[in-house]
Short mmCIF file of N, CA and C in Angstrom, two decimals:
data_model
loop_
_atom_site.label_atom_id
_atom_site.label_comp_id
_atom_site.label_asym_id
_atom_site.label_seq_id
_atom_site.Cartn_x
_atom_site.Cartn_y
_atom_site.Cartn_z
N MET A 189 40.95 56.86 -133.98
CA MET A 189 41.27 57.43 -134.78
C MET A 189 40.40 57.94 -135.68
N SER A 190 39.35 59.00 -136.19
CA SER A 190 37.86 59.19 -136.63
C SER A 190 37.80 58.11 -138.09
N ARG A 191 36.70 57.79 -137.89
CA ARG A 191 36.62 57.34 -139.48
C ARG A 191 35.18 58.20 -139.92
N VAL A 192 35.26 58.00 -141.44
CA VAL A 192 34.21 58.45 -142.28
C VAL A 192 33.16 57.75 -143.15
N VAL A 193 32.37 58.08 -143.73
CA VAL A 193 31.54 57.28 -144.24
C VAL A 193 30.87 58.39 -145.47
N LEU A 194 31.16 58.07 -146.61
CA LEU A 194 30.66 58.70 -147.42
C LEU A 194 29.48 57.96 -148.68
N LEU A 195 28.40 58.52 -147.81
CA LEU A 195 27.60 57.36 -149.10
C LEU A 195 26.72 58.20 -150.02
N GLY A 196 26.61 57.62 -151.43
CA GLY A 196 25.86 58.27 -152.38
C GLY A 196 24.73 57.36 -152.58
N LEU A 197 23.74 57.57 -153.21
CA LEU A 197 22.14 57.03 -153.19
C LEU A 197 22.08 57.27 -154.78
N ASP A 198 22.36 56.93 -155.09
CA ASP A 198 22.12 57.36 -156.96
C ASP A 198 20.64 57.71 -156.72
N GLY A 199 20.20 58.62 -157.70
CA GLY A 199 18.82 58.89 -157.95
C GLY A 199 17.90 58.32 -156.26
N PHE A 200 18.35 58.79 -155.57
CA PHE A 200 17.46 58.56 -153.46
C PHE A 200 16.70 59.68 -153.76
N PRO A 201 15.63 60.04 -153.01
CA PRO A 201 15.20 61.62 -152.73
C PRO A 201 15.51 61.91 -151.53
N HIS A 202 15.61 62.57 -151.08
CA HIS A 202 16.25 62.86 -150.29
C HIS A 202 14.85 62.93 -149.06
N ARG A 203 13.58 62.14 -148.90
CA ARG A 203 12.93 62.33 -148.62
C ARG A 203 11.98 61.27 -147.98
N ALA A 204 13.04 60.18 -148.64
CA ALA A 204 13.17 59.53 -148.42
C ALA A 204 14.02 58.45 -147.20
N ILE A 205 14.97 59.62 -146.50
CA ILE A 205 15.96 59.35 -145.24
C ILE A 205 14.84 59.92 -144.28
N SER A 206 14.37 59.33 -143.06
CA SER A 206 13.71 59.96 -141.81
C SER A 206 13.65 59.16 -141.30
N PRO A 207 13.27 59.46 -140.27
CA PRO A 207 13.50 58.75 -138.69
C PRO A 207 12.02 57.51 -138.51
N GLY A 208 11.14 58.08 -140.09
CA GLY A 208 10.26 56.37 -139.51
C GLY A 208 10.39 55.61 -140.48
N LEU A 209 10.89 56.42 -141.86
CA LEU A 209 11.20 55.15 -143.00
C LEU A 209 12.66 54.75 -143.34
N THR A 210 13.32 55.12 -142.66
CA THR A 210 14.63 54.82 -142.28
C THR A 210 15.58 55.30 -141.35
N PRO A 211 15.63 54.45 -140.06
CA PRO A 211 15.37 55.49 -139.01
C PRO A 211 16.97 54.61 -138.73
N ARG A 212 17.67 53.28 -139.48
CA ARG A 212 19.43 53.90 -138.65
C ARG A 212 19.74 54.24 -139.13
N MET A 213 20.13 54.66 -140.74
CA MET A 213 20.12 55.82 -141.84
C MET A 213 20.14 56.88 -140.53
N TRP A 214 19.47 57.39 -139.70
CA TRP A 214 18.74 58.56 -140.01
C TRP A 214 19.59 59.10 -138.38
N ALA A 215 19.66 58.18 -138.03
CA ALA A 215 20.55 58.58 -136.81
C ALA A 215 22.20 58.65 -136.93
N LEU A 216 22.10 57.83 -138.08
CA LEU A 216 23.84 57.41 -138.29
C LEU A 216 24.46 59.78 -138.27
N ALA A 217 22.84 59.69 -139.54
CA ALA A 217 23.36 61.16 -139.77
C ALA A 217 23.36 62.16 -139.24
N GLU A 218 22.54 61.53 -138.39
CA GLU A 218 22.39 62.62 -136.74
C GLU A 218 23.29 62.63 -136.20
N ALA A 219 24.13 61.59 -135.97
CA ALA A 219 24.85 61.23 -135.43
C ALA A 219 26.23 62.13 -136.10
N GLY A 220 26.55 62.17 -136.60
CA GLY A 220 27.76 62.60 -137.32
C GLY A 220 27.38 64.27 -138.53
N GLY A 221 27.40 63.76 -139.35
CA GLY A 221 27.11 65.26 -140.62
C GLY A 221 26.71 64.51 -141.83
N ARG A 222 25.40 65.88 -142.16
CA ARG A 222 24.55 65.33 -143.30
C ARG A 222 24.65 66.98 -143.90
N ALA A 223 24.37 66.62 -145.47
CA ALA A 223 23.55 67.88 -146.02
C ALA A 223 21.92 68.20 -145.20
N ALA A 224 21.42 69.02 -144.31
CA ALA A 224 20.18 68.94 -143.93
C ALA A 224 19.16 68.87 -145.27
N ALA A 225 19.67 69.89 -146.27
CA ALA A 225 18.54 70.24 -147.54
C ALA A 225 18.91 68.98 -148.30
N GLY A 226 19.62 67.91 -147.80
CA GLY A 226 19.61 66.75 -149.22
C GLY A 226 21.38 67.35 -149.92
N GLY A 227 21.53 66.36 -151.01
CA GLY A 227 22.72 66.87 -151.62
C GLY A 227 22.01 67.80 -152.80
N ILE A 228 22.91 67.75 -153.02
CA ILE A 228 22.84 69.41 -154.19
C ILE A 228 23.91 69.00 -155.54
N THR A 229 23.36 68.99 -156.75
CA THR A 229 24.55 67.95 -158.18
C THR A 229 24.88 69.26 -159.10
N ASP A 230 25.61 69.33 -159.98
CA ASP A 230 26.40 70.30 -160.19
C ASP A 230 25.32 69.66 -162.13
N LEU A 231 25.51 71.19 -162.12
CA LEU A 231 24.35 70.74 -163.36
C LEU A 231 25.18 69.91 -165.07
N PRO A 232 25.36 68.90 -165.73
CA PRO A 232 23.92 68.64 -165.89
C PRO A 232 23.76 67.87 -164.35
N SER A 233 22.75 66.98 -163.97
CA SER A 233 22.36 66.19 -163.08
C SER A 233 21.92 64.46 -163.43
N SER A 234 23.68 64.12 -163.77
CA SER A 234 24.04 62.59 -164.33
C SER A 234 24.26 62.48 -163.09
N THR A 235 23.94 61.35 -163.21
CA THR A 235 25.27 60.13 -162.49
C THR A 235 26.68 60.17 -161.93
N ASP A 236 27.07 60.00 -163.54
CA ASP A 236 28.74 60.53 -163.60
C ASP A 236 28.52 61.67 -163.44
N PRO A 237 28.74 62.45 -163.99
CA PRO A 237 29.72 63.85 -163.37
C PRO A 237 29.00 64.19 -161.68
N GLY A 238 28.36 64.00 -161.57
CA GLY A 238 27.83 64.46 -159.84
C GLY A 238 28.78 63.33 -159.25
N PHE A 239 28.58 62.04 -159.34
CA PHE A 239 29.75 61.81 -158.17
C PHE A 239 31.65 62.14 -158.50
N CYS A 240 31.06 62.02 -159.76
CA CYS A 240 33.11 62.56 -160.12
C CYS A 240 33.26 63.97 -158.96
N SER A 241 31.71 64.72 -159.86
CA SER A 241 32.22 66.46 -158.31
C SER A 241 32.26 65.76 -156.87
N LEU A 242 31.18 65.09 -156.39
CA LEU A 242 31.53 64.12 -154.20
C LEU A 242 33.21 63.75 -154.83
N LEU A 243 33.73 63.15 -155.57
CA LEU A 243 34.52 62.47 -155.06
C LEU A 243 36.02 63.20 -155.61
N THR A 244 35.68 64.10 -156.55
CA THR A 244 37.19 65.27 -156.97
C THR A 244 36.74 66.46 -156.45
N GLY A 245 36.04 66.93 -155.43
CA GLY A 245 35.89 68.18 -154.96
C GLY A 245 36.02 69.33 -156.31
N CYS A 246 35.85 68.77 -157.73
CA CYS A 246 35.93 70.28 -158.57
C CYS A 246 34.29 70.23 -159.73
N TYR A 247 34.42 71.22 -159.97
CA TYR A 247 33.48 70.75 -161.25
C TYR A 247 33.48 70.35 -162.29
N PRO A 248 32.52 70.16 -163.31
CA PRO A 248 32.95 69.39 -164.04
C PRO A 248 33.73 69.49 -165.23
N ARG A 249 33.85 70.78 -165.57
CA ARG A 249 34.27 71.91 -166.50
C ARG A 249 36.16 71.49 -166.09
N THR A 250 36.26 70.97 -164.60
CA THR A 250 37.53 70.85 -164.20
C THR A 250 37.36 69.04 -163.82
N HIS A 251 37.06 68.60 -163.43
CA HIS A 251 37.23 67.43 -163.93
C HIS A 251 36.98 66.68 -164.98
N GLY A 252 36.36 67.28 -165.68
CA GLY A 252 36.27 66.25 -167.37
C GLY A 252 34.97 65.63 -167.70
N VAL A 253 34.46 65.11 -166.33
CA VAL A 253 33.33 63.81 -166.71
C VAL A 253 32.23 65.06 -166.82
N ARG A 254 31.65 64.96 -168.11
CA ARG A 254 30.02 65.73 -168.63
C ARG A 254 28.67 65.11 -168.80
N THR A 255 29.13 63.88 -168.55
CA THR A 255 27.83 63.59 -168.76
C THR A 255 27.77 61.22 -168.72
N THR A 256 26.40 60.88 -168.53
CA THR A 256 26.96 59.55 -168.21
C THR A 256 27.49 58.61 -169.20
N SER A 257 27.89 57.84 -169.54
CA SER A 257 28.64 57.20 -170.31
C SER A 257 28.02 56.04 -170.38
N TRP A 258 27.51 54.75 -171.09
CA TRP A 258 27.14 53.37 -171.04
C TRP A 258 28.26 52.32 -171.19
N ARG A 259 28.36 51.44 -170.92
CA ARG A 259 29.25 50.15 -171.21
C ARG A 259 29.87 50.49 -172.89
N TYR A 260 30.73 50.69 -172.82
CA TYR A 260 30.92 50.02 -174.67
C TYR A 260 30.64 51.15 -175.40
N ALA A 261 30.21 52.30 -175.23
CA ALA A 261 29.88 52.91 -176.00
C ALA A 261 30.92 54.08 -175.75
N ARG A 262 31.10 54.70 -176.79
CA ARG A 262 32.22 55.75 -176.90
C ARG A 262 31.91 56.78 -176.97
N LEU A 263 31.79 57.82 -175.87
CA LEU A 263 31.86 59.37 -175.75
C LEU A 263 32.12 60.23 -176.69
N PRO A 264 31.18 61.06 -177.68
CA PRO A 264 31.72 61.57 -178.50
C PRO A 264 32.91 62.67 -177.81
N ASP A 265 33.54 63.38 -178.79
CA ASP A 265 34.32 64.82 -178.02
C ASP A 265 33.65 65.66 -176.99
N TRP A 266 32.67 66.23 -177.70
CA TRP A 266 31.71 67.59 -176.81
C TRP A 266 31.97 67.03 -175.33
N ALA A 267 31.11 65.47 -175.23
CA ALA A 267 31.17 65.29 -174.18
C ALA A 267 31.78 64.79 -173.07
N GLY A 268 33.10 65.08 -172.86
CA GLY A 268 34.40 65.12 -172.07
C GLY A 268 34.40 63.76 -171.93
N VAL A 269 35.11 63.38 -170.91
CA VAL A 269 36.40 61.74 -170.24
C VAL A 269 35.11 60.95 -170.11
N GLU A 270 35.52 59.75 -169.80
CA GLU A 270 34.39 58.74 -168.50
C GLU A 270 35.14 59.10 -167.70
N THR A 271 36.51 58.48 -166.95
CA THR A 271 36.75 59.18 -165.29
C THR A 271 37.59 60.64 -165.67
N PRO A 272 37.62 61.08 -164.68
CA PRO A 272 38.05 62.27 -163.89
C PRO A 272 39.61 62.54 -164.42
N ARG A 273 39.73 63.28 -164.94
CA ARG A 273 41.22 63.86 -165.51
C ARG A 273 41.80 64.45 -163.99
N VAL A 274 41.52 64.53 -162.90
CA VAL A 274 42.56 64.80 -161.46
C VAL A 274 42.03 64.08 -161.04
N PRO A 275 42.97 63.76 -159.11
CA PRO A 275 43.06 63.22 -158.53
C PRO A 275 41.87 62.77 -157.43
N THR A 276 41.61 61.68 -157.13
CA THR A 276 39.83 61.60 -156.59
C THR A 276 39.86 61.63 -155.05
N ILE A 277 39.41 61.62 -154.33
CA ILE A 277 39.55 61.52 -152.52
C ILE A 277 40.60 60.01 -151.98
N PHE A 278 39.87 59.26 -153.26
CA PHE A 278 41.09 58.07 -152.71
C PHE A 278 42.10 58.25 -152.85
N ASP A 279 42.64 59.00 -154.52
CA ASP A 279 44.01 59.32 -154.54
C ASP A 279 44.78 60.17 -153.07
N ALA A 280 44.05 60.80 -152.85
CA ALA A 280 43.95 61.74 -151.30
C ALA A 280 44.52 60.87 -150.33
N CYS A 281 43.64 59.93 -149.83
CA CYS A 281 44.00 59.15 -149.34
C CYS A 281 45.38 57.91 -149.10
N ARG A 282 45.77 57.59 -150.59
CA ARG A 282 46.41 57.33 -150.72
C ARG A 282 47.65 57.89 -150.31
N THR A 283 47.23 59.75 -150.73
CA THR A 283 48.49 60.29 -150.82
C THR A 283 49.27 60.67 -149.67
N ALA A 284 48.42 59.76 -148.62
CA ALA A 284 48.36 60.78 -147.18
C ALA A 284 48.44 59.11 -146.22
N GLY A 285 48.60 57.99 -147.51
CA GLY A 285 48.92 56.83 -146.02
C GLY A 285 47.70 56.71 -145.13
N ILE A 286 46.04 56.75 -145.74
CA ILE A 286 44.67 56.61 -144.34
C ILE A 286 44.24 55.75 -145.99
N ARG A 287 44.16 54.85 -145.38
CA ARG A 287 43.33 53.35 -146.00
C ARG A 287 42.16 54.07 -145.85
N SER A 288 41.34 53.47 -147.70
CA SER A 288 39.92 53.45 -147.56
C SER A 288 39.97 52.69 -148.32
N THR A 289 38.21 52.50 -148.57
CA THR A 289 37.37 51.69 -149.06
C THR A 289 36.58 51.71 -149.62
N ALA A 290 36.58 51.42 -151.15
CA ALA A 290 34.90 51.67 -151.66
C ALA A 290 34.09 50.27 -152.08
N VAL A 291 32.49 50.49 -151.76
CA VAL A 291 31.76 49.88 -152.24
C VAL A 291 30.93 50.21 -153.04
N VAL A 292 31.06 49.75 -154.32
CA VAL A 292 30.58 50.47 -155.15
C VAL A 292 29.51 49.29 -156.34
N GLY A 293 28.70 49.72 -156.71
CA GLY A 293 27.97 48.92 -157.57
C GLY A 293 27.90 49.15 -159.44
N ASP A 294 28.15 48.86 -159.77
CA ASP A 294 28.50 48.82 -161.21
C ASP A 294 29.13 50.31 -161.42
N ASP A 295 29.66 50.24 -160.84
CA ASP A 295 30.51 52.11 -161.70
C ASP A 295 31.45 52.13 -162.79
N ARG A 296 31.26 50.95 -163.39
CA ARG A 296 32.50 50.50 -164.83
C ARG A 296 33.92 51.36 -164.63
N GLY A 297 33.98 51.16 -163.17
CA GLY A 297 35.52 51.61 -163.37
C GLY A 297 35.39 53.65 -163.36
N LEU A 298 34.24 54.14 -163.17
CA LEU A 298 34.64 55.91 -163.70
C LEU A 298 34.78 55.96 -162.42
N LEU A 299 34.19 55.78 -162.04
CA LEU A 299 34.15 56.78 -160.15
C LEU A 299 36.23 56.42 -159.34
N ALA A 300 36.81 55.83 -160.34
CA ALA A 300 38.25 56.04 -160.18
C ALA A 300 38.58 55.82 -158.46
N THR A 301 37.68 54.38 -158.53
CA THR A 301 37.93 54.11 -157.20
C THR A 301 39.24 53.04 -157.40
N GLY A 302 39.94 52.79 -158.33
CA GLY A 302 41.20 51.99 -158.33
C GLY A 302 42.27 52.32 -157.19
N ALA A 303 42.12 53.49 -156.76
CA ALA A 303 43.20 53.75 -155.52
C ALA A 303 43.24 53.65 -154.56
N ALA A 304 41.47 53.14 -154.08
CA ALA A 304 41.06 52.80 -152.80
C ALA A 304 41.74 51.55 -151.96
N SER A 305 42.20 52.01 -150.65
CA SER A 305 43.40 50.44 -150.33
C SER A 305 42.08 49.61 -150.33
N ARG A 306 40.84 48.85 -150.85
CA ARG A 306 40.41 48.20 -150.52
C ARG A 306 38.48 48.43 -151.15
N ARG A 307 38.69 47.54 -152.37
CA ARG A 307 37.05 47.75 -153.41
C ARG A 307 36.70 46.43 -153.16
N TRP A 308 34.96 46.52 -153.20
CA TRP A 308 34.78 46.05 -153.47
C TRP A 308 33.22 46.21 -154.15
N PRO A 309 32.63 45.15 -155.70
CA PRO A 309 33.18 44.02 -155.72
C PRO A 309 34.23 44.34 -156.80
N PRO A 310 35.52 43.56 -156.36
CA PRO A 310 36.73 43.32 -157.17
C PRO A 310 37.13 44.66 -158.23
N ASN A 311 35.75 44.02 -159.30
CA ASN A 311 36.23 44.15 -160.75
C ASN A 311 34.79 45.32 -160.75
N GLY A 312 34.03 45.73 -159.74
CA GLY A 312 32.95 47.22 -159.83
C GLY A 312 31.48 46.74 -160.14
N VAL A 313 31.53 45.55 -160.10
CA VAL A 313 30.73 45.27 -160.93
C VAL A 313 29.82 44.25 -160.17
N ILE A 314 28.45 44.45 -159.42
CA ILE A 314 27.51 43.36 -158.78
C ILE A 314 26.64 42.47 -159.67
#
């Protein structure tokens, strides 16, 4: 069975991944697959819309997350929604009977990782 690791490093510059700086990460990327020019995000280039696009395969206009929200703040109507309104890769895995694991740091639930077979930390906050 093939395994996939999807690694998203928020705010991490592409130039920081190299054979000299991160040899193990570089070797893993070379052995598998990677975006040679680094990741390209949708506009707005913001954490929440970008990760939701990555996890849903949809543009912000479709998944609905158009801004990065902060804990306990209410989004104005123009800013969209806090969690994607379409299924994520974790939902697709669950539907197909494929196990998935989400390891996240303080995603406040916005990445909709609840459908993952396993999740760490359990409440999404490190």
